[in-house]
Coordinates of C-alpha atoms and ligand atoms in Angstrom, one line a residue:
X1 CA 39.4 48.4 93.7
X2 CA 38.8 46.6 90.3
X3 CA 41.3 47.1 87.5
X4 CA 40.4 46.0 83.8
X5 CA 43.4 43.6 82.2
X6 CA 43.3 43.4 77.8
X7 CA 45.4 41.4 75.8
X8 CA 45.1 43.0 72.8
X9 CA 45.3 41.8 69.4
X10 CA 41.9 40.1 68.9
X11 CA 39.5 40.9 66.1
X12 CA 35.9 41.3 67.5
X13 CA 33.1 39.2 65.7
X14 CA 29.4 39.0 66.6
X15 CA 26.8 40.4 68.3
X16 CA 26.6 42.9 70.8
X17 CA 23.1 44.3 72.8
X18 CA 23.1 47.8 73.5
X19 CA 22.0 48.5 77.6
X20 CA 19.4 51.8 78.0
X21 CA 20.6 55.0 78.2
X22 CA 22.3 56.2 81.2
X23 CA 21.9 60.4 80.3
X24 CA 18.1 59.2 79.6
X25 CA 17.7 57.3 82.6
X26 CA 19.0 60.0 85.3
X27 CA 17.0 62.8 84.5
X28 CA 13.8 60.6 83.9
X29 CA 14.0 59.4 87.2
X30 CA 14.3 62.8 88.9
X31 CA 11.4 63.6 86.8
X32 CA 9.3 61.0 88.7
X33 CA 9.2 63.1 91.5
X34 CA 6.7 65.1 89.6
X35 CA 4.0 62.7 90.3
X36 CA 2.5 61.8 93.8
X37 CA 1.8 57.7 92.7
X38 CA 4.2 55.3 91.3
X39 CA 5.9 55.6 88.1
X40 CA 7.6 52.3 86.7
X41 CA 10.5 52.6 84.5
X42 CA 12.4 49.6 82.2
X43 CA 15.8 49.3 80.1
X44 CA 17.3 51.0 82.6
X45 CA 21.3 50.2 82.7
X46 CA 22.4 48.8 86.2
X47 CA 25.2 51.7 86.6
X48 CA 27.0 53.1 89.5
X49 CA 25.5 56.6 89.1
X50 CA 21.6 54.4 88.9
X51 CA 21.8 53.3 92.3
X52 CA 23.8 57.2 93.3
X53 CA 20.3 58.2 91.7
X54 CA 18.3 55.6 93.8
X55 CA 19.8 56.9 97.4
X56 CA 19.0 60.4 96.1
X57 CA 16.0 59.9 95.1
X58 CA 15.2 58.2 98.8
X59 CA 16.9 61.3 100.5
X60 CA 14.3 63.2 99.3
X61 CA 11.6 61.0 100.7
X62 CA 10.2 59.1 97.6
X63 CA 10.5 55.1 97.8
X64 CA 12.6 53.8 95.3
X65 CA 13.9 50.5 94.1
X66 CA 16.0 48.8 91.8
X67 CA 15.5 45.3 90.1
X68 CA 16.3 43.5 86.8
X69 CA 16.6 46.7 84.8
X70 CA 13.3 48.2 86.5
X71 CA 13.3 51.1 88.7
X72 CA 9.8 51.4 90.7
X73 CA 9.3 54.9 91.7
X74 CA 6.9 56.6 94.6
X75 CA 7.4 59.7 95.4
X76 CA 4.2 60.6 97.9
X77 CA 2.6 63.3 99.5
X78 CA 5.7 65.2 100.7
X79 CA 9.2 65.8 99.7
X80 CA 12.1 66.6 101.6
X81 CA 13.4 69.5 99.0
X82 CA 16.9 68.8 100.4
X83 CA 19.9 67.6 97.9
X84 CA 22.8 66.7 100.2
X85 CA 26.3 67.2 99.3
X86 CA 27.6 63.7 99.9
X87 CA 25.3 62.1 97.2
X88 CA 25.5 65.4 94.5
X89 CA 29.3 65.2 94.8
X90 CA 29.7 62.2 93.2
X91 CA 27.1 62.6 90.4
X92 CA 26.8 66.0 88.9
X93 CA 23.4 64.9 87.0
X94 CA 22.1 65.2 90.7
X95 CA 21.0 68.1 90.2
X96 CA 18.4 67.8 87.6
X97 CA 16.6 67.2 91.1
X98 CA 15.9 71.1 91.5
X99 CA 13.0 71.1 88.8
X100 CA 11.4 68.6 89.5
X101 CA 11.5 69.3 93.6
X102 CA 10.9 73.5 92.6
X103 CA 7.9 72.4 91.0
X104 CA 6.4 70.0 93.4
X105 CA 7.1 72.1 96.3
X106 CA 7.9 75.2 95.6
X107 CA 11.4 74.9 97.1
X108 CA 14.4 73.3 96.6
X109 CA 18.1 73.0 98.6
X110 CA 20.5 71.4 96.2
X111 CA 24.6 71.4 96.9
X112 CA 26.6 73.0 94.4
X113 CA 27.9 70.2 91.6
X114 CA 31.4 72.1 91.4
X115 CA 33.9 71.3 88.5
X116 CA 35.2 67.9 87.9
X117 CA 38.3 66.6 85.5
X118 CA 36.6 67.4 82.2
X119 CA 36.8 70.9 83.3
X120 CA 34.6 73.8 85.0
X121 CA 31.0 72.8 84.5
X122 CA 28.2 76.0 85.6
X123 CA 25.3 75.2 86.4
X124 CA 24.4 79.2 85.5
X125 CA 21.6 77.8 82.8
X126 CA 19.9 75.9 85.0
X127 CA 19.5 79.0 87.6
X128 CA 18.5 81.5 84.5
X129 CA 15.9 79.1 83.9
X130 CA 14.6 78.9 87.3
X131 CA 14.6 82.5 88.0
X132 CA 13.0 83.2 84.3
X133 CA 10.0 81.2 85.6
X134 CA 9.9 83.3 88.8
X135 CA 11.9 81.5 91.1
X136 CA 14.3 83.0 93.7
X137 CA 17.6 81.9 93.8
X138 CA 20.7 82.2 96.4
X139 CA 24.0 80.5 96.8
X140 CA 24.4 80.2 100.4
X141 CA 26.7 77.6 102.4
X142 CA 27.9 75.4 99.1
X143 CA 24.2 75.2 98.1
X144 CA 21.7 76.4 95.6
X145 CA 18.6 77.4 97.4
X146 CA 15.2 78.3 94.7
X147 CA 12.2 79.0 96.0
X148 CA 8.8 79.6 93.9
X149 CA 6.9 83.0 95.5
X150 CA 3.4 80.6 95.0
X151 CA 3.6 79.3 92.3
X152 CA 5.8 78.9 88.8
X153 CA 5.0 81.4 85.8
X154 CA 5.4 80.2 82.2
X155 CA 7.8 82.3 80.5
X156 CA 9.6 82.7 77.4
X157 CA 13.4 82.7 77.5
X158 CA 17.0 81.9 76.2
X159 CA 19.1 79.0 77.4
X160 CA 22.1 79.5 75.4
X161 CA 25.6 79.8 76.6
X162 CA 29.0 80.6 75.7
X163 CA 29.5 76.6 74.5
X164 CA 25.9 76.8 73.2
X165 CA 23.3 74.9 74.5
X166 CA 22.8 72.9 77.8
X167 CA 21.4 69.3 77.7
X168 CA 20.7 69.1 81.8
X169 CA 19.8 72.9 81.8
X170 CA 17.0 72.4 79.1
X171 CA 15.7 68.8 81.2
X172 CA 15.7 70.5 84.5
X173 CA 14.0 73.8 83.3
X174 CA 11.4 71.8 81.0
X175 CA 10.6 69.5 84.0
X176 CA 10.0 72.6 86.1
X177 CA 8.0 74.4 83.5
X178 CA 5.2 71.6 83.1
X179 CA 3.7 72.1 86.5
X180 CA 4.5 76.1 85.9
X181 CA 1.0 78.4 85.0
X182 CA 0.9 79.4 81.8
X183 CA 3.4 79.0 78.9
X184 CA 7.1 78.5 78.7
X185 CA 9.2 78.8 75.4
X186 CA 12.6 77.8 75.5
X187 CA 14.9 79.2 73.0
X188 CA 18.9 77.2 72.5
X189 CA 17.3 74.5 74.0
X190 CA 19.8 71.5 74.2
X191 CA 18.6 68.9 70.6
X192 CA 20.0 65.7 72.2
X193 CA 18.1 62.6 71.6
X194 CA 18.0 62.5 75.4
X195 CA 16.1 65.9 75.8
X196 CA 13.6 64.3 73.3
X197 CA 13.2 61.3 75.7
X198 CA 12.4 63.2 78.6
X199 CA 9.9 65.0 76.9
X200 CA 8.1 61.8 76.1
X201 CA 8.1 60.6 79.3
X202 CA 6.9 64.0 81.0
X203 CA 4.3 64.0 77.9
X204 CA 3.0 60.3 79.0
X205 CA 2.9 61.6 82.5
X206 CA 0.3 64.1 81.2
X207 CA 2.9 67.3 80.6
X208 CA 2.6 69.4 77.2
X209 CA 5.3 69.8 75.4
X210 CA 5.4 70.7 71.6
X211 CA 9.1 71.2 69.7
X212 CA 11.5 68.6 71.7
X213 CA 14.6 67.7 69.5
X214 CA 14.5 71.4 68.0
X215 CA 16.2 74.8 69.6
X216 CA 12.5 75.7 70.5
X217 CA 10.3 74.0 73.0
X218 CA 7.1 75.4 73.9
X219 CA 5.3 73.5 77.4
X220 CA 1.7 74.9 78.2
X221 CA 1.9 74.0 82.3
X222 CA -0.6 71.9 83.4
X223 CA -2.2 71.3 87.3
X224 CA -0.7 67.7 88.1
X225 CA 1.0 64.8 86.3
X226 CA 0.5 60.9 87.1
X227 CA 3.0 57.8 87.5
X228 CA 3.3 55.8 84.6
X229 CA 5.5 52.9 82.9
X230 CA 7.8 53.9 80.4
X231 CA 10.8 52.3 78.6
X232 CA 14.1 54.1 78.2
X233 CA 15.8 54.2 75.3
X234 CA 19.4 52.3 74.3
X235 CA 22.5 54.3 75.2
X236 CA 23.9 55.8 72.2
X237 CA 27.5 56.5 73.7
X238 CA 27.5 52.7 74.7
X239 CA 26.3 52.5 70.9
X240 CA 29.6 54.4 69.7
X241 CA 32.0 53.2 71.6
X242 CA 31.3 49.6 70.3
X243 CA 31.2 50.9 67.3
X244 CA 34.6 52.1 67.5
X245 CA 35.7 48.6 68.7
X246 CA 34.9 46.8 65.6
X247 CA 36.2 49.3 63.7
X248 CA 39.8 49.8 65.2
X249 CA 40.3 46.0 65.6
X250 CA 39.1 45.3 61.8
X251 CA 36.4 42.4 62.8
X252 CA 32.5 42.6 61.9
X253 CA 30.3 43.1 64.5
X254 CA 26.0 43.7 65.0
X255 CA 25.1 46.4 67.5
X256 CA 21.5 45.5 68.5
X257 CA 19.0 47.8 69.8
X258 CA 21.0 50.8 68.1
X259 CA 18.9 53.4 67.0
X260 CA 21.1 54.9 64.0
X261 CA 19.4 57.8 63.1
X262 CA 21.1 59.2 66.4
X263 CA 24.3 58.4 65.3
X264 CA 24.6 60.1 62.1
X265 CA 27.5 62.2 63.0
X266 CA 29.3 59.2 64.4
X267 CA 28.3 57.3 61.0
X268 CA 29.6 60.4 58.8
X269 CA 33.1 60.2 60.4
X270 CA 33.7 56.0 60.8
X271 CA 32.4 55.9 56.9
X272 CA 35.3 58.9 56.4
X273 CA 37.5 56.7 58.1
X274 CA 36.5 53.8 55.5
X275 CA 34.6 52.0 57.6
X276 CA 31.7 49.8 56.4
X277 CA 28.3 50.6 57.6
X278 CA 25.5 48.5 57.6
X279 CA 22.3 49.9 59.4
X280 CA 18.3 49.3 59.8
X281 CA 16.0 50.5 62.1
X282 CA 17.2 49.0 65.5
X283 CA 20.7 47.5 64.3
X284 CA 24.3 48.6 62.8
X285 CA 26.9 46.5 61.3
X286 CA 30.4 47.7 61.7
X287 CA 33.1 46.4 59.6
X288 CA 36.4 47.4 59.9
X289 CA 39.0 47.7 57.3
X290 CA 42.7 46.8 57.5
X291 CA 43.8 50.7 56.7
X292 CA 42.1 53.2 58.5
X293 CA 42.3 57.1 57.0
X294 CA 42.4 59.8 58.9
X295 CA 39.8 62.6 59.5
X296 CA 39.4 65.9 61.4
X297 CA 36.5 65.9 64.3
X298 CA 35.0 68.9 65.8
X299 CA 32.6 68.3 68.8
X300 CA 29.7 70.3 68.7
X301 CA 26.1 69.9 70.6
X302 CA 23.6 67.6 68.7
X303 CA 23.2 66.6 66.1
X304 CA 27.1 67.4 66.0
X305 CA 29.6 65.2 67.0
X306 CA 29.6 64.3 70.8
X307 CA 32.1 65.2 73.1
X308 CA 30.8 61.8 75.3
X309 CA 32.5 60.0 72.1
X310 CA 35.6 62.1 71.6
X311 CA 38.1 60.3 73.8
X312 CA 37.0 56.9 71.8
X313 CA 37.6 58.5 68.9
X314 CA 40.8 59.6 69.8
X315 CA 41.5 56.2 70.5
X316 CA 41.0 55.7 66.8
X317 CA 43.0 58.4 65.6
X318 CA 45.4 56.9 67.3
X319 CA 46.7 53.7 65.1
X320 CA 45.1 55.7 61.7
X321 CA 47.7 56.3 59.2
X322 CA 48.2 60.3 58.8
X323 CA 47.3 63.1 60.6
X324 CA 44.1 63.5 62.6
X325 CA 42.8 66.5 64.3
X326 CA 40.4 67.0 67.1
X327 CA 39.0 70.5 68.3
X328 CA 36.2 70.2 71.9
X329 CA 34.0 72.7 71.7
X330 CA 32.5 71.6 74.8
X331 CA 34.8 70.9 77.3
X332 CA 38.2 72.5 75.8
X333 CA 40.2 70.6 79.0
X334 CA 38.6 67.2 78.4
X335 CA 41.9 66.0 77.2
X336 CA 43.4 64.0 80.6
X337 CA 43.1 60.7 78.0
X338 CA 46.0 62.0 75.8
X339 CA 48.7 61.4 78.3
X340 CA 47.9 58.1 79.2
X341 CA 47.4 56.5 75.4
X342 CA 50.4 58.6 74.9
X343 CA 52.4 56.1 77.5
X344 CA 50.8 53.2 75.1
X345 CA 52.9 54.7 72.6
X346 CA 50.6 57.3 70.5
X347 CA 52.2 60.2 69.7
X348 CA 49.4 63.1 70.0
X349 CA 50.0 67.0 71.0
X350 CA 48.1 68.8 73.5
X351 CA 46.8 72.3 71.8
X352 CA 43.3 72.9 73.8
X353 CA 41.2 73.1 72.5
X354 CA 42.8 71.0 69.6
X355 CA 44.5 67.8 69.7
X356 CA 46.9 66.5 66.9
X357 CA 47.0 63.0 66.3
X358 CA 49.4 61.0 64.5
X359 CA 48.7 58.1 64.0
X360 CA 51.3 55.0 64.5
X361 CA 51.7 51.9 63.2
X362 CA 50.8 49.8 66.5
X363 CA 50.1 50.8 70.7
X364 CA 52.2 48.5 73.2
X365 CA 49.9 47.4 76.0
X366 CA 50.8 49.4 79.6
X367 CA 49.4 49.6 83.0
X368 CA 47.3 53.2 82.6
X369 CA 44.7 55.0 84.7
X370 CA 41.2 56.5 84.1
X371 CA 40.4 59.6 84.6
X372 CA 36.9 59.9 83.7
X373 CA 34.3 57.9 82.1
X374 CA 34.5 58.0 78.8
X375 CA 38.3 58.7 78.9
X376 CA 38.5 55.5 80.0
X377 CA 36.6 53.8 77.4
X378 CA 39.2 55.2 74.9
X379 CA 42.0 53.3 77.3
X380 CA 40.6 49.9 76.6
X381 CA 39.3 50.3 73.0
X382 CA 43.6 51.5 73.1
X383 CA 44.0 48.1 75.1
X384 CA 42.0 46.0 72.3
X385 CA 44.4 47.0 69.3
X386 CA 47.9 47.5 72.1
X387 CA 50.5 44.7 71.8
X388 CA 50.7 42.5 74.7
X389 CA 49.1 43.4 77.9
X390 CA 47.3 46.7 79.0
X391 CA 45.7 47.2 82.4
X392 CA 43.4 49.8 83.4
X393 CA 43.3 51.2 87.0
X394 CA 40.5 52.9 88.4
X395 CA 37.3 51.4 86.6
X396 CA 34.9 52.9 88.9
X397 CA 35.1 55.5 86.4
X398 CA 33.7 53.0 83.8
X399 CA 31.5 51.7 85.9
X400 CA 29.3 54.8 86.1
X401 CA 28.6 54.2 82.3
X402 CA 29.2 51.2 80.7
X403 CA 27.1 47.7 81.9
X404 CA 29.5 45.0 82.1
X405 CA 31.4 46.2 79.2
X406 CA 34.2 43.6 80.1
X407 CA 31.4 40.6 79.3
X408 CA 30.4 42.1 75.9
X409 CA 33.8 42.5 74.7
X410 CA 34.5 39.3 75.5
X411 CA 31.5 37.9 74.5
X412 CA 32.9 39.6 71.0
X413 CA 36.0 37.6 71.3
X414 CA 38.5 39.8 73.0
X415 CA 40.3 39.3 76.1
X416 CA 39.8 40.8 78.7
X417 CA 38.9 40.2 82.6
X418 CA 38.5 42.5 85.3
X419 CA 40.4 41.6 88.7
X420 CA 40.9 42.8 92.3
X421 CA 43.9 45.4 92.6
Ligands
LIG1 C1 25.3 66.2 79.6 C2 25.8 64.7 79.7 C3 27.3 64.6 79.5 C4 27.7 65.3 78.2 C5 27.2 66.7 78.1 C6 27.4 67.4 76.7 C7 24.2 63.9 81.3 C8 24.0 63.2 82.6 N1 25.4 64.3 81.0 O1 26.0 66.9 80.6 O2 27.6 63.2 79.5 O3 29.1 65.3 78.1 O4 25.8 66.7 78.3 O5 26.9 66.6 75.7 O6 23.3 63.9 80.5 N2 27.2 75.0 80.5 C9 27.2 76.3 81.0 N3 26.3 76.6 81.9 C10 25.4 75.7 82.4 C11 25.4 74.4 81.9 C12 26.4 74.0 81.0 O7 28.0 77.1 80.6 O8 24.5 76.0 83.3 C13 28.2 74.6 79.5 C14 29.2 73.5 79.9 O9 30.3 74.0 80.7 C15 29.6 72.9 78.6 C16 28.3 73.0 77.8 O10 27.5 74.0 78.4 O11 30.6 73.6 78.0 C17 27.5 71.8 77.7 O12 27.2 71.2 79.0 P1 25.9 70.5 79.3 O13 25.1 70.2 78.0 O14 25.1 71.3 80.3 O15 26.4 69.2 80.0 P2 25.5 68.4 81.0 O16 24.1 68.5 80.6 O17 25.9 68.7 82.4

């Protein structure tokens, strides 16, 4: 296993290149299956839960491939509308498959994503989708088995929950809706930026869609969709969390390929903060200042503050001056981060939903552990500001979403390496 080794201290300078969107990328690709021929996608980010998405995709009988950022799609004739646990346990975005496959065939078999360490995460949206469009649902041995009667119905229906609304629930209902008959409206559908990219893709493969990016999307289902090439978009955690590494170690870096008007909550609190901002249409120049100030963050679905960015920004928090507070709206136990910067010498209390940060003077660098992805992303933005050494454990966790983050820091002057435990 690969561990991640930081001496921190460094202030980052230069310029950085934003890799495609990993919650754009998954779904998209499951939405190839919608088509018979071959659908060729770029910018996609050569990630762990890519290639998990690649042997799924191949369970289910399409042909799929991976090379130099471009996955190459064919799904054929005939499906196999079976999801296996193996390959759905280690990537809950797996099941964005069941749309796609429910609409192609008219059945689909996909295991049961359970929780993981952010905390319980249903997938009861998803199924009150389905079933709003007609289909038959069941839990039966650890797997969710929908079946279509003949065909999907359009319908009109509400996909809001008790945390608001569902960015995979609204992708996999949308994606089954556009082969459905007749017209779907989803009401609380899921605003994120990724949502909006799904619907461009399923609109280029011939699907119509009117409303993506708002909390109504009305799709008129249409007879068949065809394979075509299409460009993800850059990742706009990735985005964030470099971001959040010039600004906690004061230097001056260029994000390229950023697309800032989906960052404008993250922009709001790192100008709070007094962090210098620079932006134009595909770029974003982060400054950071000596003195940091300290804000209160609540995370909230699109175009509120993301709970994919609130460890990082805990990381912040951290070494601001004052008191910060965070409440997660989303996940209210994705806290397992607080611990371990809390062993680099932070001083934060645990209050789920809320955490309360104050902020010290420096971190001292320590061996720590991931727990998740983006948890640990806050553990080495923590190692880039700690004193002396900090080493990371368990970077497959990092690995599922950040390309060679280890070469772009260092690129950006900092120092770190990855080794073999
Ligand atoms: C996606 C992102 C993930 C991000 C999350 C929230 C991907 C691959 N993953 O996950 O990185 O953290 O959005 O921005 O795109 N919920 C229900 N019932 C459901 C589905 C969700 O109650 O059927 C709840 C969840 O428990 C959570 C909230 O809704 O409290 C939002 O979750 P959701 O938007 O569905 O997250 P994902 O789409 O799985």
């Amino acid at each position: 296993m690969d561990k991640i080794v930081i001496t921190g201290g460094r202030r980052l300078n230069g310029d950085v290149v934003l890799s495609g969107s990993k919650n754009s990328a998954l779904p998209i690709m499951a939405a190839a299956l919608l088509a018979e021929d071959t659908t060729v996608i770029s910018n996609v980010p050569n990630l762990r839960d890519i290639q998990t998405m690649i042997k799924l995709l191949r369970a289910l009988g399409a042909k799929a491939s991976f090379e130099d950022g471009r996955v190459v799609i064919k799904p054929g004739k005939e499906l196999n509308p079976v999801a296996p646990y193996k390959l759905v346990s280690t990537m809950r975005a797996s099941v964005c498959v069941l749309g796609p496959l429910l609409a192609r065939t008219g059945h689909a078999q996909v295991s049961m994503p359970g929780g993981c360490v952010i905390g319980a995460r249903p997938i009861d949206l998803h199924l009150k989708g389905f079933e709003a469009l007609g289909a038959r649902i069941k839990v039966e041995h650890g797997y969710v088995v929908a079946r279509a009667q003949k065909f999907l119905r359009g319908s009109e229906m509400y996909l809001g929950g008790a945390f608001g609304s569902s960015v995979l629930a609204t992708g996999n209902v949308m994606m089954a809706a556009v082969l459905a008959r007749g017209k779907t409206i989803i009401e609380s559908a899921a605003c994120e930026p990724e949502v909006v990219d799904l619907a461009n893709f399923l609109k280029k493969m011939g699907a119509k869609i009117s409303g993506e990016g708002s909390p109504r999307i009305e799709i008129e289902g249409v007879k068949k969709l065809h394979g075509i090439e299409y460009a993800i978009v850059s990742d706009r955690i990735e985005c964030g969390t470099y971001m959040f590494a010039a600004a906690m170690t004061g230097g001056d870096v260029m994000i390229k390929q950023a697309l800032p008007s989906n960052q404008n909550a993250v922009i709001d609190k790192l100008l709070q903060s007094g962090v210098r901002i620079d932006k134009g249409k595909n770029f974003l120049r982060i400054r950071g200042r000596a003195r940091l100030k300290p804000t209160d963050v609540t995370t909230l679905p699109y175009p509120g503050f993301p709970t994919d960015m609130q460890a990082q920004m805990m990381a912040l928090m951290a070494i601001t001056p004052g008191i910060s507070v965070i409440t997660e709206k989303i996940y209210p136990d994705r806290f397992m981060h607080v611990s371990e910067l809390n062993r680099m010498g932070a001083k934060i209390y645990l209050e789920s939903p809320r955490a309360i940060i104050h902020g010290v003077k420096r971190l001292s660098g320590a061996p720590v552990m991931a727990s998740d992805l983006r948890a640990s992303a806050a553990l080495v933005l923590a190692g880039l500001v700690a004193e002396g050494k900090t080493e990371v454990y368990r970077v497959y966790h990092l690995d599922r979403g950040y390309f060679n983050m280890e070469g772009k820091l260092s690129s950006l002057g900092a120092v770190i390496k990855r080794e073999r435990e």
